[in-house]
Tab-separated table of N, CA and C and ligand atoms in Angstrom:
chain	number	residue	atom	x	y	z
A	110	MET	N	40.429	-15.628	3.565
A	110	MET	CA	39.400	-15.748	4.604
A	110	MET	C	38.071	-16.163	3.964
A	111	PHE	N	37.456	-17.164	4.575
A	111	PHE	CA	36.172	-17.641	4.070
A	111	PHE	C	35.135	-17.592	5.183
A	112	TYR	N	33.914	-17.656	4.782
A	112	TYR	CA	32.872	-17.816	5.793
A	112	TYR	C	31.802	-18.765	5.284
A	113	CYS	N	31.125	-19.350	6.234
A	113	CYS	CA	30.096	-20.330	5.912
A	113	CYS	C	28.742	-19.644	5.912
A	114	LYS	N	27.996	-19.842	4.819
A	114	LYS	CA	26.694	-19.196	4.716
A	114	LYS	C	25.657	-19.913	5.577
A	115	ILE	N	25.974	-21.116	5.957
A	115	ILE	CA	25.015	-21.893	6.743
A	115	ILE	C	25.153	-21.604	8.235
A	116	CYS	N	26.367	-21.767	8.761
A	116	CYS	CA	26.537	-21.591	10.209
A	116	CYS	C	27.237	-20.287	10.575
A	117	GLY	N	27.729	-19.557	9.576
A	117	GLY	CA	28.344	-18.264	9.848
A	117	GLY	C	29.774	-18.344	10.349
A	118	TYR	N	30.361	-19.520	10.324
A	118	TYR	CA	31.720	-19.739	10.820
A	118	TYR	C	32.737	-19.067	9.892
A	119	ASN	N	33.733	-18.415	10.473
A	119	ASN	CA	34.818	-17.802	9.696
A	119	ASN	C	36.054	-18.671	9.763
A	120	PHE	N	36.716	-18.861	8.632
A	120	PHE	CA	37.911	-19.704	8.643
A	120	PHE	C	38.871	-19.287	7.548
A	121	GLU	N	40.150	-19.556	7.772
A	121	GLU	CA	41.186	-19.191	6.807
A	121	GLU	C	41.191	-20.114	5.605
A	122	GLN	N	41.078	-21.392	5.880
A	122	GLN	CA	41.118	-22.375	4.796
A	122	GLN	C	39.947	-23.335	4.920
A	123	PRO	N	39.247	-23.562	3.831
A	123	PRO	CA	38.160	-24.536	3.899
A	123	PRO	C	38.710	-25.964	3.990
A	124	SER	N	37.944	-26.845	4.538
A	124	SER	CA	38.340	-28.244	4.579
A	124	SER	C	38.038	-28.880	3.229
A	125	ALA	N	38.919	-29.759	2.819
A	125	ALA	CA	38.677	-30.471	1.568
A	125	ALA	C	38.078	-31.832	1.888
A	126	VAL	N	37.013	-32.140	1.222
A	126	VAL	CA	36.420	-33.470	1.384
A	126	VAL	C	36.266	-34.088	0.006
A	127	TYR	N	36.193	-35.392	-0.017
A	127	TYR	CA	36.034	-36.067	-1.295
A	127	TYR	C	34.656	-36.691	-1.364
A	128	GLU	N	33.958	-36.272	-2.374
A	128	GLU	CA	32.600	-36.787	-2.575
A	128	GLU	C	32.682	-37.925	-3.580
A	129	ASN	N	32.330	-39.122	-3.177
A	129	ASN	CA	32.491	-40.263	-4.088
A	129	ASN	C	31.254	-40.524	-4.950
A	130	HIS	N	30.216	-39.782	-4.712
A	130	HIS	CA	28.982	-39.926	-5.489
A	130	HIS	C	28.523	-41.388	-5.568
A	131	GLY	N	28.783	-42.109	-4.543
A	131	GLY	CA	28.338	-43.506	-4.511
A	131	GLY	C	29.325	-44.490	-5.120
A	132	PHE	N	30.391	-43.976	-5.741
A	132	PHE	CA	31.389	-44.890	-6.316
A	132	PHE	C	32.420	-45.271	-5.254
A	133	LEU	N	32.975	-46.428	-5.412
A	133	LEU	CA	33.922	-46.899	-4.416
A	133	LEU	C	35.364	-46.560	-4.773
A	134	SER	N	35.605	-46.184	-6.040
A	134	SER	CA	36.977	-45.867	-6.432
A	134	SER	C	37.055	-44.462	-7.025
A	135	PRO	N	38.239	-43.882	-7.049
A	135	PRO	CA	38.407	-42.545	-7.626
A	135	PRO	C	38.125	-42.559	-9.123
A	136	PRO	N	37.973	-41.444	-9.817
A	136	PRO	CA	38.176	-40.100	-9.233
A	136	PRO	C	36.986	-39.631	-8.395
A	137	TYR	N	37.323	-39.127	-7.243
A	137	TYR	CA	36.300	-38.531	-6.404
A	137	TYR	C	36.253	-37.031	-6.689
A	138	GLU	N	35.150	-36.480	-6.405
A	138	GLU	CA	35.046	-35.027	-6.566
A	138	GLU	C	35.558	-34.361	-5.292
A	139	LYS	N	36.476	-33.435	-5.494
A	139	LYS	CA	37.018	-32.724	-4.333
A	139	LYS	C	36.138	-31.511	-4.037
A	140	LEU	N	35.709	-31.426	-2.828
A	140	LEU	CA	34.864	-30.308	-2.439
A	140	LEU	C	35.497	-29.540	-1.289
A	141	TYR	N	35.280	-28.258	-1.294
A	141	TYR	CA	35.748	-27.449	-0.174
A	141	TYR	C	34.555	-27.104	0.692
A	142	VAL	N	34.698	-27.404	1.945
A	142	VAL	CA	33.556	-27.222	2.838
A	142	VAL	C	33.933	-26.456	4.098
A	143	CYS	N	32.902	-26.063	4.798
A	143	CYS	CA	33.072	-25.400	6.081
A	143	CYS	C	33.641	-26.396	7.090
A	144	PRO	N	34.721	-26.020	7.791
A	144	PRO	CA	35.311	-26.950	8.757
A	144	PRO	C	34.380	-27.214	9.934
A	145	ASN	N	33.442	-26.348	10.117
A	145	ASN	CA	32.553	-26.473	11.263
A	145	ASN	C	31.355	-27.376	10.984
A	146	CYS	N	30.600	-27.086	9.911
A	146	CYS	CA	29.381	-27.867	9.674
A	146	CYS	C	29.445	-28.691	8.399
A	147	LYS	N	30.585	-28.626	7.697
A	147	LYS	CA	30.822	-29.415	6.482
A	147	LYS	C	29.897	-29.037	5.316
A	148	SER	N	29.332	-27.875	5.379
A	148	SER	CA	28.510	-27.415	4.265
A	148	SER	C	29.419	-26.858	3.172
A	149	ASP	N	29.045	-27.040	1.920
A	149	ASP	CA	29.861	-26.452	0.855
A	149	ASP	C	29.331	-25.078	0.458
A	150	CYS	N	28.398	-24.577	1.209
A	150	CYS	CA	27.868	-23.233	0.990
A	150	CYS	C	28.805	-22.212	1.625
A	151	ILE	N	30.020	-22.133	1.080
A	151	ILE	CA	30.979	-21.207	1.661
A	151	ILE	C	31.328	-20.121	0.653
A	152	SER	N	31.786	-19.046	1.160
A	152	SER	CA	32.088	-17.922	0.289
A	152	SER	C	33.317	-17.199	0.793
A	153	GLU	N	34.101	-16.690	-0.141
A	153	GLU	CA	35.265	-15.917	0.252
A	153	GLU	C	34.775	-14.590	0.795
A	154	ARG	N	35.373	-14.188	1.891
A	154	ARG	CA	34.879	-12.975	2.527
A	154	ARG	C	35.445	-11.730	1.858
A	155	PHE	N	34.552	-10.824	1.612
A	155	PHE	CA	34.951	-9.549	1.034
A	155	PHE	C	35.262	-8.578	2.162
A	156	PHE	N	36.425	-8.023	2.109
A	156	PHE	CA	36.807	-7.100	3.172
A	156	PHE	C	36.631	-5.649	2.755
A	157	SER	N	36.103	-4.892	3.654
A	157	SER	CA	36.090	-3.453	3.434
A	157	SER	C	36.914	-2.832	4.558
A	158	HIS	N	37.047	-1.545	4.494
A	158	HIS	CA	37.891	-0.874	5.473
A	158	HIS	C	37.131	0.176	6.251
A	159	CYS	N	37.574	0.366	7.466
A	159	CYS	CA	36.963	1.345	8.361
A	159	CYS	C	37.032	2.729	7.708
A	160	ARG	N	35.891	3.391	7.670
A	160	ARG	CA	35.847	4.721	7.048
A	160	ARG	C	36.633	5.738	7.848
A	161	CYS	N	36.889	5.416	9.086
A	161	CYS	CA	37.558	6.378	9.956
A	161	CYS	C	39.070	6.152	10.002
A	162	CYS	N	39.505	4.954	10.384
A	162	CYS	CA	40.939	4.725	10.574
A	162	CYS	C	41.533	3.832	9.492
A	163	GLY	N	40.697	3.237	8.648
A	163	GLY	CA	41.213	2.430	7.553
A	163	GLY	C	41.558	1.000	7.927
A	164	ALA	N	41.212	0.600	9.137
A	164	ALA	CA	41.485	-0.782	9.560
A	164	ALA	C	40.622	-1.753	8.765
A	165	ARG	N	41.136	-2.956	8.589
A	165	ARG	CA	40.393	-3.950	7.842
A	165	ARG	C	39.192	-4.404	8.671
A	166	LEU	N	38.056	-4.469	8.011
A	166	LEU	CA	36.838	-4.845	8.726
A	166	LEU	C	36.543	-6.323	8.550
A	167	THR	N	36.039	-6.915	9.597
A	167	THR	CA	35.700	-8.333	9.521
A	167	THR	C	34.212	-8.544	9.319
A	168	THR	N	33.443	-7.491	9.446
A	168	THR	CA	32.009	-7.618	9.189
A	168	THR	C	31.657	-6.771	7.974
A	169	GLU	N	30.709	-7.286	7.205
A	169	GLU	CA	30.361	-6.574	5.980
A	169	GLU	C	29.303	-5.517	6.209
A	170	ASP	N	28.597	-5.624	7.327
A	170	ASP	CA	27.468	-4.718	7.522
A	170	ASP	C	27.838	-3.495	8.344
A	171	SER	N	29.141	-3.259	8.509
A	171	SER	CA	29.548	-2.072	9.252
A	171	SER	C	30.520	-1.257	8.414
A	172	GLU	N	30.520	0.031	8.634
A	172	GLU	CA	31.465	0.888	7.924
A	172	GLU	C	32.633	1.249	8.807
A	173	TYR	N	32.546	0.889	10.069
A	173	TYR	CA	33.595	1.247	11.017
A	173	TYR	C	34.065	0.020	11.795
A	174	CYS	N	35.317	0.088	12.260
A	174	CYS	CA	35.903	-1.062	12.950
A	174	CYS	C	35.485	-1.120	14.409
A	175	SER	N	35.134	0.007	14.969
A	175	SER	CA	34.770	0.015	16.384
A	175	SER	C	33.727	1.096	16.638
A	176	GLU	N	33.159	1.022	17.810
A	176	GLU	CA	32.139	2.000	18.200
A	176	GLU	C	32.744	3.401	18.249
A	177	ALA	N	33.996	3.478	18.728
A	177	ALA	CA	34.673	4.773	18.828
A	177	ALA	C	34.876	5.381	17.442
A	178	CYS	N	35.307	4.536	16.501
A	178	CYS	CA	35.514	4.996	15.132
A	178	CYS	C	34.192	5.420	14.514
A	179	LYS	N	33.140	4.691	14.852
A	179	LYS	CA	31.834	5.011	14.297
A	179	LYS	C	31.386	6.390	14.761
A	180	ILE	N	31.538	6.634	16.046
A	180	ILE	CA	31.137	7.926	16.602
A	180	ILE	C	31.946	9.045	15.959
A	181	ARG	N	33.258	8.819	15.868
A	181	ARG	CA	34.126	9.832	15.272
A	181	ARG	C	33.813	10.021	13.796
A	182	GLY	N	33.648	8.902	13.103
A	182	GLY	CA	33.379	8.948	11.672
A	182	GLY	C	32.067	9.633	11.354
A	183	GLU	N	31.024	9.308	12.145
A	183	GLU	CA	29.721	9.915	11.908
A	183	GLU	C	29.775	11.414	12.155
A	184	ARG	N	30.549	11.780	13.181
A	184	ARG	CA	30.653	13.198	13.498
A	184	ARG	C	31.352	13.950	12.370
A	185	LEU	N	32.421	13.341	11.859
A	185	LEU	CA	33.158	13.952	10.757
A	185	LEU	C	32.279	14.069	9.526
A	186	ARG	N	31.473	13.041	9.312
A	186	ARG	CA	30.606	13.044	8.142
A	186	ARG	C	29.557	14.148	8.246
A	187	ARG	N	29.004	14.295	9.468
A	187	ARG	CA	28.014	15.350	9.665
A	187	ARG	C	28.639	16.716	9.455
A	188	LEU	N	29.857	16.881	9.990
A	188	LEU	CA	30.562	18.159	9.831
A	188	LEU	C	30.804	18.456	8.359
A	189	GLU	N	31.220	17.440	7.648
A	189	GLU	CA	31.508	17.581	6.221
A	189	GLU	C	30.249	17.960	5.452
A	190	GLU	N	29.126	17.327	5.816
A	190	GLU	CA	27.859	17.644	5.162
A	190	GLU	C	27.447	19.073	5.440
A	191	LYS	N	27.626	19.471	6.687
A	191	LYS	CA	27.269	20.827	7.090
A	191	LYS	C	28.106	21.839	6.321
A	192	ARG	N	29.410	21.528	6.233
A	192	ARG	CA	30.341	22.415	5.541
A	192	ARG	C	29.957	22.544	4.070
A	193	ARG	N	29.597	21.405	3.478
A	193	ARG	CA	29.251	21.403	2.061
A	193	ARG	C	27.964	22.191	1.825
A	194	ARG	N	27.000	22.018	2.745
A	194	ARG	CA	25.750	22.732	2.606
A	194	ARG	C	25.970	24.229	2.713
A	195	ARG	N	26.804	24.586	3.696
A	195	ARG	CA	27.077	26.000	3.897
A	195	ARG	C	27.765	26.591	2.669
A	196	PHE	N	28.668	25.806	2.110
A	196	PHE	CA	29.422	26.265	0.953
A	196	PHE	C	28.503	26.498	-0.246
A	197	SER	N	27.579	25.564	-0.455
A	197	SER	CA	26.715	25.690	-1.625
A	197	SER	C	25.734	26.839	-1.474
A	198	GLU	N	25.516	27.285	-0.236
A	198	GLU	CA	24.588	28.390	-0.025
A	198	GLU	C	25.312	29.724	0.117
A	199	SER	N	26.613	29.672	0.155
A	199	SER	CA	27.363	30.894	0.404
A	199	SER	C	27.301	31.823	-0.808
A	200	PRO	N	27.318	33.139	-0.568
A	200	PRO	CA	27.258	34.114	-1.677
A	200	PRO	C	28.407	33.930	-2.658
A	201	LEU	N	29.565	33.551	-2.125
A	201	LEU	CA	30.730	33.363	-2.988
A	201	LEU	C	30.459	32.259	-3.996
A	202	ASN	N	29.899	31.172	-3.487
A	202	ASN	CA	29.624	30.053	-4.369
A	202	ASN	C	28.568	30.404	-5.410
A	203	MET	N	27.606	31.240	-5.000
A	203	MET	CA	26.594	31.683	-5.948
A	203	MET	C	27.225	32.509	-7.060
A	204	LEU	N	28.211	33.304	-6.674
A	204	LEU	CA	28.905	34.142	-7.642
A	204	LEU	C	29.728	33.276	-8.596
A	205	VAL	N	30.354	32.259	-8.046
A	205	VAL	CA	31.126	31.337	-8.874
A	205	VAL	C	30.222	30.695	-9.925
A	206	ARG	N	29.030	30.336	-9.487
A	206	ARG	CA	28.080	29.747	-10.428
A	206	ARG	C	27.641	30.774	-11.478
A	207	GLU	N	27.507	31.997	-11.018
A	207	GLU	CA	27.127	33.080	-11.909
A	207	GLU	C	28.168	33.245	-13.013
A	208	VAL	N	29.447	33.179	-12.628
A	208	VAL	CA	30.540	33.296	-13.593
A	208	VAL	C	30.440	32.168	-14.616
A	209	GLU	N	30.202	30.974	-14.108
A	209	GLU	CA	30.088	29.819	-14.997
A	209	GLU	C	28.948	30.016	-15.994
A	210	GLU	N	27.826	30.496	-15.480
A	210	GLU	CA	26.673	30.717	-16.348
A	210	GLU	C	26.958	31.796	-17.386
A	211	TYR	N	27.623	32.848	-16.931
A	211	TYR	CA	27.951	33.943	-17.826
A	211	TYR	C	28.848	33.452	-18.955
A	212	ASN	N	29.875	32.694	-18.580
A	212	ASN	CA	30.803	32.158	-19.569
A	212	ASN	C	30.088	31.268	-20.580
A	213	LEU	N	29.172	30.486	-20.066
A	213	LEU	CA	28.432	29.565	-20.913
A	213	LEU	C	27.541	30.320	-21.897
A	214	LYS	N	26.845	31.331	-21.363
A	214	LYS	CA	25.907	32.100	-22.166
A	214	LYS	C	26.615	32.931	-23.228
A	215	ASN	N	27.748	33.522	-22.822
A	215	ASN	CA	28.428	34.459	-23.706
A	215	ASN	C	29.638	33.866	-24.419
A	216	ASN	N	29.822	32.594	-24.208
A	216	ASN	CA	30.946	31.905	-24.829
A	216	ASN	C	32.272	32.564	-24.474
A	217	THR	N	32.404	32.938	-23.238
A	217	THR	CA	33.634	33.548	-22.744
A	217	THR	C	34.298	32.601	-21.756
A	218	ASN	N	35.481	33.014	-21.314
A	218	ASN	CA	36.178	32.153	-20.375
A	218	ASN	C	36.798	32.988	-19.260
A	219	TYR	N	35.960	33.805	-18.651
A	219	TYR	CA	36.445	34.656	-17.574
A	219	TYR	C	36.652	33.840	-16.309
A	220	SER	N	37.714	34.198	-15.616
A	220	SER	CA	37.909	33.590	-14.313
A	220	SER	C	37.067	34.369	-13.315
A	221	TYR	N	36.988	33.837	-12.124
A	221	TYR	CA	36.200	34.501	-11.093
A	221	TYR	C	36.698	35.930	-10.865
A	222	GLY	N	38.028	36.076	-10.794
A	222	GLY	CA	38.625	37.385	-10.550
A	222	GLY	C	38.345	38.371	-11.674
A	223	GLN	N	38.475	37.874	-12.911
A	223	GLN	CA	38.198	38.727	-14.077
A	223	GLN	C	36.733	39.135	-14.102
A	224	TYR	N	35.893	38.205	-13.792
A	224	TYR	CA	34.457	38.470	-13.809
A	224	TYR	C	34.103	39.576	-12.825
A	225	VAL	N	34.656	39.444	-11.603
A	225	VAL	CA	34.369	40.434	-10.563
A	225	VAL	C	34.931	41.804	-10.955
A	226	ALA	N	36.135	41.817	-11.555
A	226	ALA	CA	36.797	43.075	-11.870
A	226	ALA	C	36.254	43.732	-13.134
A	227	ILE	N	35.913	42.937	-14.132
A	227	ILE	CA	35.521	43.492	-15.425
A	227	ILE	C	34.017	43.433	-15.687
A	228	ILE	N	33.479	42.275	-15.562
A	228	ILE	CA	32.097	42.066	-15.985
A	228	ILE	C	31.084	42.610	-14.986
A	229	LEU	N	31.323	42.315	-13.725
A	229	LEU	CA	30.348	42.695	-12.712
A	229	LEU	C	30.033	44.193	-12.698
A	230	PRO	N	31.066	45.089	-12.734
A	230	PRO	CA	30.759	46.526	-12.761
A	230	PRO	C	29.947	46.917	-13.988
A	231	LYS	N	30.261	46.267	-15.116
A	231	LYS	CA	29.527	46.552	-16.357
A	231	LYS	C	28.065	46.160	-16.216
A	232	LEU	N	27.847	45.010	-15.655
A	232	LEU	CA	26.484	44.511	-15.486
A	232	LEU	C	25.693	45.423	-14.562
A	233	LYS	N	26.363	45.894	-13.522
A	233	LYS	CA	25.692	46.720	-12.526
A	233	LYS	C	25.281	48.066	-13.095
A	234	THR	N	26.156	48.634	-13.940
A	234	THR	CA	25.817	49.929	-14.522
A	234	THR	C	24.913	49.749	-15.736
A	235	GLY	N	25.073	48.659	-16.426
A	235	GLY	CA	24.320	48.428	-17.657
A	235	GLY	C	22.849	48.186	-17.418
A	236	LYS	N	22.545	47.309	-16.519
A	236	LYS	CA	21.127	47.049	-16.280
A	236	LYS	C	20.869	46.830	-14.804
A	237	LYS	N	19.626	46.839	-14.492
A	237	LYS	CA	19.222	46.649	-13.101
A	237	LYS	C	19.571	45.246	-12.642
A	238	LYS	N	19.839	45.184	-11.378
A	238	LYS	CA	20.160	43.877	-10.810
A	238	LYS	C	18.924	42.996	-10.811
A	239	CYS	N	19.161	41.777	-11.045
A	239	CYS	CA	18.047	40.831	-11.068
A	239	CYS	C	17.382	40.778	-9.702
A	240	THR	N	16.089	41.002	-9.696
A	240	THR	CA	15.381	41.030	-8.413
A	240	THR	C	14.414	39.866	-8.272
A	241	LYS	N	14.596	38.902	-9.107
A	241	LYS	CA	13.708	37.732	-9.072
A	241	LYS	C	13.803	37.057	-7.709
A	242	LYS	N	12.671	36.878	-7.108
A	242	LYS	CA	12.670	36.254	-5.790
A	242	LYS	C	12.577	34.751	-5.943
A	243	ARG	N	13.184	34.101	-5.006
A	243	ARG	CA	13.160	32.646	-5.045
A	243	ARG	C	11.794	32.162	-4.556
A	244	LYS	N	11.192	31.324	-5.329
A	244	LYS	CA	9.870	30.819	-4.955
A	244	LYS	C	10.001	29.656	-3.992
A	245	HIS	N	9.076	29.640	-3.050
A	245	HIS	CA	9.066	28.498	-2.135
A	245	HIS	C	8.147	27.419	-2.704
A	246	ILE	N	8.670	26.234	-2.735
A	246	ILE	CA	7.859	25.166	-3.301
A	246	ILE	C	7.206	24.382	-2.160
B	201	LIG	ZN1	29.297	-24.042	8.434
B	202	LIG	ZN1	38.445	2.327	12.707
């Protein structure tokens, strides 16, 4: 699939023309041009796929094949973003990060379960819980 940069025409195969450069006999230069306006400013079309249903897209400036897919896709994307945000703010995720930090600091390799069962009780009895408040910027 090709398209013409001049007139925007889409076509499967470009037309071949022979440019004689003013000479009356061959060899002529073979050029591929737009079948519509005969411009050689043509380009092979890059196809992308609908983010929602995976259909092949004919336009490069859209992520979806149809308005319905766009609405559905955008909704799914928003839901996914919301879910991810919620996850990163969840106490569980904070604890997971805590385990990672602990392992890094102490050169250990505790799993989340081990950390909760072994390390956390020790930390709680050993020293006061961190009360550092989060600063608002
Ligand atoms: Zn054209
Ligand atoms: Zn689609």
